[in-house]
Short mmCIF file of C-alpha atoms and ligand atoms in Angstrom, two decimals:
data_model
loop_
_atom_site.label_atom_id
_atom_site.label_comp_id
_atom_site.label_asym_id
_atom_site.label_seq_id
_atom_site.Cartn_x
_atom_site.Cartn_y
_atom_site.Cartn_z
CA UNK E 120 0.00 0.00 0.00
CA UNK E 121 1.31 3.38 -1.17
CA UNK E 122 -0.22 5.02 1.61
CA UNK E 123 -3.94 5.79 3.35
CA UNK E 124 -4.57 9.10 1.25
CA UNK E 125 -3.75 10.06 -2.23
CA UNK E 126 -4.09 13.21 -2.35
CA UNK E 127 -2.11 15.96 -0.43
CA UNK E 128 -3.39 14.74 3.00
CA UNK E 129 -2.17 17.31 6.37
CA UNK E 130 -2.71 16.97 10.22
CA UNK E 131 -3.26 20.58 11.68
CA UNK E 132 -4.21 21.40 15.30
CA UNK E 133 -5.74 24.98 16.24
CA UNK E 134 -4.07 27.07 18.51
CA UNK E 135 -6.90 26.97 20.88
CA UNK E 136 -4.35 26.50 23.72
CA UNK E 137 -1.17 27.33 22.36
CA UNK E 138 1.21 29.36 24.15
CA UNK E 139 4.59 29.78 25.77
CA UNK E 140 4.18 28.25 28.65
CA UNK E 141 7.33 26.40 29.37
CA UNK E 142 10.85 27.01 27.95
CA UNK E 143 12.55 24.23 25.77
CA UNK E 144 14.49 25.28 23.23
CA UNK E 145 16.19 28.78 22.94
CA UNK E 146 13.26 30.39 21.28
CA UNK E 147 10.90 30.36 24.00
CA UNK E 148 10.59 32.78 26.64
CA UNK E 149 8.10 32.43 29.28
CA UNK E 150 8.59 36.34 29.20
CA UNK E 151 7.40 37.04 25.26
CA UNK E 152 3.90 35.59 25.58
CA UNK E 153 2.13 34.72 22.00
CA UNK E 154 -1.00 36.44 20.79
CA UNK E 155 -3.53 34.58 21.16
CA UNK E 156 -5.79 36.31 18.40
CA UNK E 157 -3.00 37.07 15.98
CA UNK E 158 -1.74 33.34 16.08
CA UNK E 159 -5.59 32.27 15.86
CA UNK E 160 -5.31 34.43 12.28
CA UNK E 161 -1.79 33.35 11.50
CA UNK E 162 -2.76 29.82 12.09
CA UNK E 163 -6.02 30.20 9.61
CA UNK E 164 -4.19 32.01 6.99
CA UNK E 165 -1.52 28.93 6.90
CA UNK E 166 -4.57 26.56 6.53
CA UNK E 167 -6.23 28.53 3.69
CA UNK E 168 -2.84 28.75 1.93
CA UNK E 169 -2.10 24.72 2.39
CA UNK E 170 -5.81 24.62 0.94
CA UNK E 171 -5.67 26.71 -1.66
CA UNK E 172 -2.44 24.34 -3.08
CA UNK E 173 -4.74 21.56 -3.22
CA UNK E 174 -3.90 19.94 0.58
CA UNK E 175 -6.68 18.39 2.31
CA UNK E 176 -6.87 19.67 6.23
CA UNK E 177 -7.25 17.12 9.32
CA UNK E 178 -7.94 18.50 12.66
CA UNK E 179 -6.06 16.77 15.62
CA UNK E 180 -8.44 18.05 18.40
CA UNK E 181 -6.62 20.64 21.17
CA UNK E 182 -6.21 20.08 24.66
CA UNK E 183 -5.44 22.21 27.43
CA UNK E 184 -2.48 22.01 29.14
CA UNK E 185 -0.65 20.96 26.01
CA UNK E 186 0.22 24.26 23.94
CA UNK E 187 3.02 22.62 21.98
CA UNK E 188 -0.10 20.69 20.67
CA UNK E 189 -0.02 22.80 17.58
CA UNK E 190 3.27 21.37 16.02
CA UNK E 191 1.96 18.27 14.79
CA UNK E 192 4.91 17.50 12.69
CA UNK E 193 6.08 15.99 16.02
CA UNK E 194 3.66 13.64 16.37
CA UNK E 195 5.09 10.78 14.12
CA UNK E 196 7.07 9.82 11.13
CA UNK E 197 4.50 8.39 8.70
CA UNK E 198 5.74 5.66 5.99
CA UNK E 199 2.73 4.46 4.16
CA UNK E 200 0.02 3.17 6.61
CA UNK E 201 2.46 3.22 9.50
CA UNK E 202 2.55 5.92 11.97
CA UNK E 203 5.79 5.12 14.02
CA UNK E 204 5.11 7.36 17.34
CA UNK E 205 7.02 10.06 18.74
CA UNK E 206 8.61 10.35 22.45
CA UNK E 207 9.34 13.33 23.23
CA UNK E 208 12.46 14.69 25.95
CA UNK E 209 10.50 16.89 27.40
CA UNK E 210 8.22 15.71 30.42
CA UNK E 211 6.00 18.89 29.18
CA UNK E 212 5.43 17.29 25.64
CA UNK E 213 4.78 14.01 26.65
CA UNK E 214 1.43 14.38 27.63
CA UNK E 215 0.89 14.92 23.51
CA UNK E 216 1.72 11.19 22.48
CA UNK E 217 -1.57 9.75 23.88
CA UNK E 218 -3.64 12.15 21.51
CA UNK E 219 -1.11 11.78 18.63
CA UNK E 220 -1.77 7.47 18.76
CA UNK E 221 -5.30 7.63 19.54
CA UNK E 222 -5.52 9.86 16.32
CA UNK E 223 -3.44 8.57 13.84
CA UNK E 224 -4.95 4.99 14.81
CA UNK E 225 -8.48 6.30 14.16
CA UNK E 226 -7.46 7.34 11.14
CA UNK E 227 -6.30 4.01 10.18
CA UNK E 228 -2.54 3.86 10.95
CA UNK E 229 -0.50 1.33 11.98
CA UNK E 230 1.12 2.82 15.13
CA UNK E 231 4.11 1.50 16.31
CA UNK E 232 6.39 2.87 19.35
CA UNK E 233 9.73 3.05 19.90
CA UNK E 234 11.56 1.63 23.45
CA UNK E 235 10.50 3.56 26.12
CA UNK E 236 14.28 5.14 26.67
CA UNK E 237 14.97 6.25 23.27
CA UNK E 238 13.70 9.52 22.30
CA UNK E 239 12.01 10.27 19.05
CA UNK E 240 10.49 13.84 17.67
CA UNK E 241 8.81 12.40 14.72
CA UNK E 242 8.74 14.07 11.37
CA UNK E 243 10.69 17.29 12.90
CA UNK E 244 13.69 15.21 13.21
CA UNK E 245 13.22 12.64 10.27
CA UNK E 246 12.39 13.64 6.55
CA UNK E 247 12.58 11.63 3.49
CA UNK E 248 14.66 12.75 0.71
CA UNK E 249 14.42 10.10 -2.21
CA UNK E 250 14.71 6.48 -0.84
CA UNK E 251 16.54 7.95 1.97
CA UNK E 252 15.36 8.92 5.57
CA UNK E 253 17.70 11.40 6.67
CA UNK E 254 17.40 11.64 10.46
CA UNK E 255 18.41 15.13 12.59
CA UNK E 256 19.85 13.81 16.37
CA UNK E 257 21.79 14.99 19.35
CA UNK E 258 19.35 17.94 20.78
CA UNK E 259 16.23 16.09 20.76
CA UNK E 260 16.30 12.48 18.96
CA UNK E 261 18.67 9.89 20.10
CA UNK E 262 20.92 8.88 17.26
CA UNK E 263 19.78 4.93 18.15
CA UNK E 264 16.03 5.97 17.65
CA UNK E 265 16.92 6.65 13.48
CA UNK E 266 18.75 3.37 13.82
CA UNK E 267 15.48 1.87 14.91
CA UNK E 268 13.13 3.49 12.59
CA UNK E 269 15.26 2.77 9.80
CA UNK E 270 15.17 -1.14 10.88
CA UNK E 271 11.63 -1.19 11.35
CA UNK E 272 10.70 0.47 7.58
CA UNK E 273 13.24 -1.09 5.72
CA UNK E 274 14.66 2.24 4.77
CA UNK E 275 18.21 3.84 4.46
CA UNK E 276 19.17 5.91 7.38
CA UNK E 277 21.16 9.14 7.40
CA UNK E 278 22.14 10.06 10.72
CA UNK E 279 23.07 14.20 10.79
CA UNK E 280 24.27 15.96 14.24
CA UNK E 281 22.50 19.09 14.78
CA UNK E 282 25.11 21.21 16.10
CA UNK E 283 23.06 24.54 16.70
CA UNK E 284 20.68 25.07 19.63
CA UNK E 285 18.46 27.14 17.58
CA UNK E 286 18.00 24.76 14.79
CA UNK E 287 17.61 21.83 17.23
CA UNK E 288 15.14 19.88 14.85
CA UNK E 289 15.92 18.73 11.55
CA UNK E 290 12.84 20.69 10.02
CA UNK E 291 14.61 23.82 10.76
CA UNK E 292 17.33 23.10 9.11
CA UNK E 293 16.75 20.94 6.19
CA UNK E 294 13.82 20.40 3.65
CA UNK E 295 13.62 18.01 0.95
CA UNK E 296 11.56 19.28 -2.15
CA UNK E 297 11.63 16.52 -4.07
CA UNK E 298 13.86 13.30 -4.64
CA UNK E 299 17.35 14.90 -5.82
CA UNK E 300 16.72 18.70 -4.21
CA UNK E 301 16.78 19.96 -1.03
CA UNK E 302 16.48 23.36 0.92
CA UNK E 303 19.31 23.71 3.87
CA UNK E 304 21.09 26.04 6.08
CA UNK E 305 24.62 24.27 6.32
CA UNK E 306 25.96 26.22 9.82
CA UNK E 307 23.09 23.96 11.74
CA UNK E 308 25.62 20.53 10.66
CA UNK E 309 28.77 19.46 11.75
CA UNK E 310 31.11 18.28 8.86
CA UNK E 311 30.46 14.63 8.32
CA UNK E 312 26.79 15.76 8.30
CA UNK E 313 27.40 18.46 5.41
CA UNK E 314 29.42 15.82 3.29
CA UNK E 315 26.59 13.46 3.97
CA UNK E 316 24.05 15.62 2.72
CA UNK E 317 26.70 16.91 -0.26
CA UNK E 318 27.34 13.53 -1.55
CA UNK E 319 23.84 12.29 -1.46
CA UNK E 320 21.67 15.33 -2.63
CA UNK E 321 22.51 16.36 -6.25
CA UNK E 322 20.83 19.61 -5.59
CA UNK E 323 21.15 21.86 -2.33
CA UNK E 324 20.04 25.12 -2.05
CA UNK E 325 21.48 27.01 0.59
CA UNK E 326 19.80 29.33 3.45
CA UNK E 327 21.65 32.44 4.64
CA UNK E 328 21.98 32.95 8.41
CA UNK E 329 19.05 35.50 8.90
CA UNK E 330 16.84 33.87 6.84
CA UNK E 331 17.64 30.69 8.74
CA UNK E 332 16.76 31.82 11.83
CA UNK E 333 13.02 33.47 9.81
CA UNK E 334 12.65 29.51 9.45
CA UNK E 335 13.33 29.49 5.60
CA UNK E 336 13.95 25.56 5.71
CA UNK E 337 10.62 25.25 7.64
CA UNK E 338 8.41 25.01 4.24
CA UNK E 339 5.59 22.96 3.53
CA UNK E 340 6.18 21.34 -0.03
CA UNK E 341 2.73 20.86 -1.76
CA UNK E 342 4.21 20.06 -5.55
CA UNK E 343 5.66 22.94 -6.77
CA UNK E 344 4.56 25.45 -3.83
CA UNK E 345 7.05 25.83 -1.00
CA UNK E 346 5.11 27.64 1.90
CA UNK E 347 7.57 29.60 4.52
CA UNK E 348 7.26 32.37 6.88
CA UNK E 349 7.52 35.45 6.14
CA UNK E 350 10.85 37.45 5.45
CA UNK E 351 12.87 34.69 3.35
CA UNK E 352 12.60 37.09 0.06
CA UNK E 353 16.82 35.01 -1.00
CA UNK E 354 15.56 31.77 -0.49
CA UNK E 355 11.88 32.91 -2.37
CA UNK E 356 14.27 34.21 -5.44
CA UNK E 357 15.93 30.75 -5.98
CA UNK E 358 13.14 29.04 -5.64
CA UNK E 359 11.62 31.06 -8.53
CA UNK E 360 14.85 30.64 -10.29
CA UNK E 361 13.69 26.38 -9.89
CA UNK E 362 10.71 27.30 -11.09
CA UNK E 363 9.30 26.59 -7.88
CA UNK E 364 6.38 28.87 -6.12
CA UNK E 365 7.31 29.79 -2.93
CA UNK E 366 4.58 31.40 -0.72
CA UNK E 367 4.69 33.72 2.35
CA UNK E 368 2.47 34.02 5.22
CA UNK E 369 3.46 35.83 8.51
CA UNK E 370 3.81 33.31 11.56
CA UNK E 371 5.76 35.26 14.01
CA UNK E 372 3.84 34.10 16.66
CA UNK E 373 4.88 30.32 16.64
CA UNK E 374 8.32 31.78 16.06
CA UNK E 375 8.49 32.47 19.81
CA UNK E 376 7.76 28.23 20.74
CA UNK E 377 10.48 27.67 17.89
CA UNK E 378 8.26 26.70 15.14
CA UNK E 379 6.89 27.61 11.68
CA UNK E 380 5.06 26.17 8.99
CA UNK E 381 6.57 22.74 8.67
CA UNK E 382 6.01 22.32 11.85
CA UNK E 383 2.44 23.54 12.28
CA UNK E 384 1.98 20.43 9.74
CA UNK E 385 2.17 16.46 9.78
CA UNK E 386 1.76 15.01 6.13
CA UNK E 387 -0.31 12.24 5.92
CA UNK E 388 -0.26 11.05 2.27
CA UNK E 389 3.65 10.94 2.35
CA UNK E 390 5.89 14.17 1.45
CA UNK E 391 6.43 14.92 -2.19
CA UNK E 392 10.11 14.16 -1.63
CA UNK E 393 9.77 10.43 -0.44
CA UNK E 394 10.42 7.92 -3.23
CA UNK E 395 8.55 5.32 -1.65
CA UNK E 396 4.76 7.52 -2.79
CA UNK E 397 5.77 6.47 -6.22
CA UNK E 398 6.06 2.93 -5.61
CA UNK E 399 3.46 0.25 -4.31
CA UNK E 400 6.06 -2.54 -3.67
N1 LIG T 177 8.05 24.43 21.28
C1 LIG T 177 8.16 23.26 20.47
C2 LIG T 177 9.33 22.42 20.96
O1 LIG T 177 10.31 22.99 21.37
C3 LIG T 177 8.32 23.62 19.03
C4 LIG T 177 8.30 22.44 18.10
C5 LIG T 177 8.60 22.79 16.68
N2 LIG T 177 8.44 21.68 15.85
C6 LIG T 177 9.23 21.30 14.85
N3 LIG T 177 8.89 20.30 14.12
N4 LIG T 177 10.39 21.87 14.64
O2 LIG T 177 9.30 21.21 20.98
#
């Protein structure tokens, strides 16, 4: 089975209880408090955008008490009907994973969980370029969990260090946008991890410093539209250049938990970069 949905298929949560209520990454300050009405509208512009490039929108329901909620990218890694389960580091995110399983098995997954000592961040931490699941570790995933995940698929596995505190998820460093090309901001690797990604990517397209830290790499891919924050106008122009159609829409206010698009977004069908949509073997 290719996978449960074929068409452009994305798991959103409202903001109903999002907030910074805890700090766990170098973004969040319990003293710079979100909007709650301008990320309400920031939230609802992203889904109308994602909508308008064809994507079909799931609702994970919110709970209180779990503002992180919102980032549904860390709920799983999805490979075809299996859902393989996040754990999160954080005591205040792991209230999330009961939610995450009891949706993604409604909807018809196969959920499977990872040892209860290795820690896992889902699809922030592990994105498929081509045949290959390349796998962000160190600040929140455990190196071993990739090694895991990689065993239980049947996939290739490429482990990359995330050296950065800022860009401590893969998604905020790296996006595939289809097989051979990917988006990146190389200060966020060490050196094996840049050769990694240099010898196995034909094409790279590089992210300057301050549009790294606007969250360039954190686009949603939805064919040829690439949706960012706002404020990435280099990586926009060579994107263009690709004949690409990148898309802005302002989301300053997850910016303060350490997220953006990507991460405001779990893809259910499969991203457009994984090899493995293409083929039903
Ligand atoms: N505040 C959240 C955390 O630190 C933000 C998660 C962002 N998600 C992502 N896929 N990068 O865990």
């Amino acid at each position: 089975m290719p996978s449960l949905f074929d068409t452009p298929t994305i798991l959103m949560c409202p903001p109903d209880y999002y907030g910074i209520e805890y700090e766990i990454n170098p973004w969040m300050s319990r003293g710079r408090a979100s909007d709650t009405d301008v990320a309400r509208t920031q939230w609802s512009r992203l889904r109308t955008v994602l909508e308008s490039a064809g994507a079909t929108i799931k609702e994970l329901e919110p709970r209180a008490g779990l503002p992180d909620l919102v980032f549904t990218a860390n709920a799983a890694v999805v490979y075809r009907d299996i859902a393989i389960l996040s754990r999160f580091r954080h005591a205040e995110r792991q209230g999330e994973e009961p939610y995450d399983e009891a949706w993604l098995t409604s909807a018809g997954f196969t959920v499977r969980r990872l040892p209860p000592d290795i820690y896992f961040e889902g699809a922030g931490d592990a994105l498929f370029c081509g045949d290959t699941l390349f796998a962000g570790y160190r600040i929140r995933s455990h190196a071993r969990s990739h090694q895991l995940v990689g065993e239980m698929l049947g996939v290739r596995v490429i482990p990359l260090e995330l050296t950065d505190d800022y860009h401590y998820h893969l998604d905020t460093c790296f996006c595939p946008l289809t097989a051979d090309t990917a988006v990146y901001y190389p200060a966020a690797f060490d050196d094996y991890g840049l050769r990694a990604l240099r010898s196995s990517i034909p094409n790279l397209i590089e992210v300057e410093r301050d549009e790294a830290r606007r969250f360039a790499c954190n686009a949603v891919v939805i064919g040829r539209t690439v949706v960012t924050n706002n404020g990435c106008p280099r990586l926009h122009a060579s994107l263009r250049d690709r004949d690409y159609s990148p898309v802005e829409t302002p989301l300053h206010e997850f910016v303060k938990a350490g997220g953006s698009a990507k991460c405001l977004t779990l893809r259910l069908d499969g991203e457009d970069a994984a090899s493995w949509k293409r083929s039903s073997t």
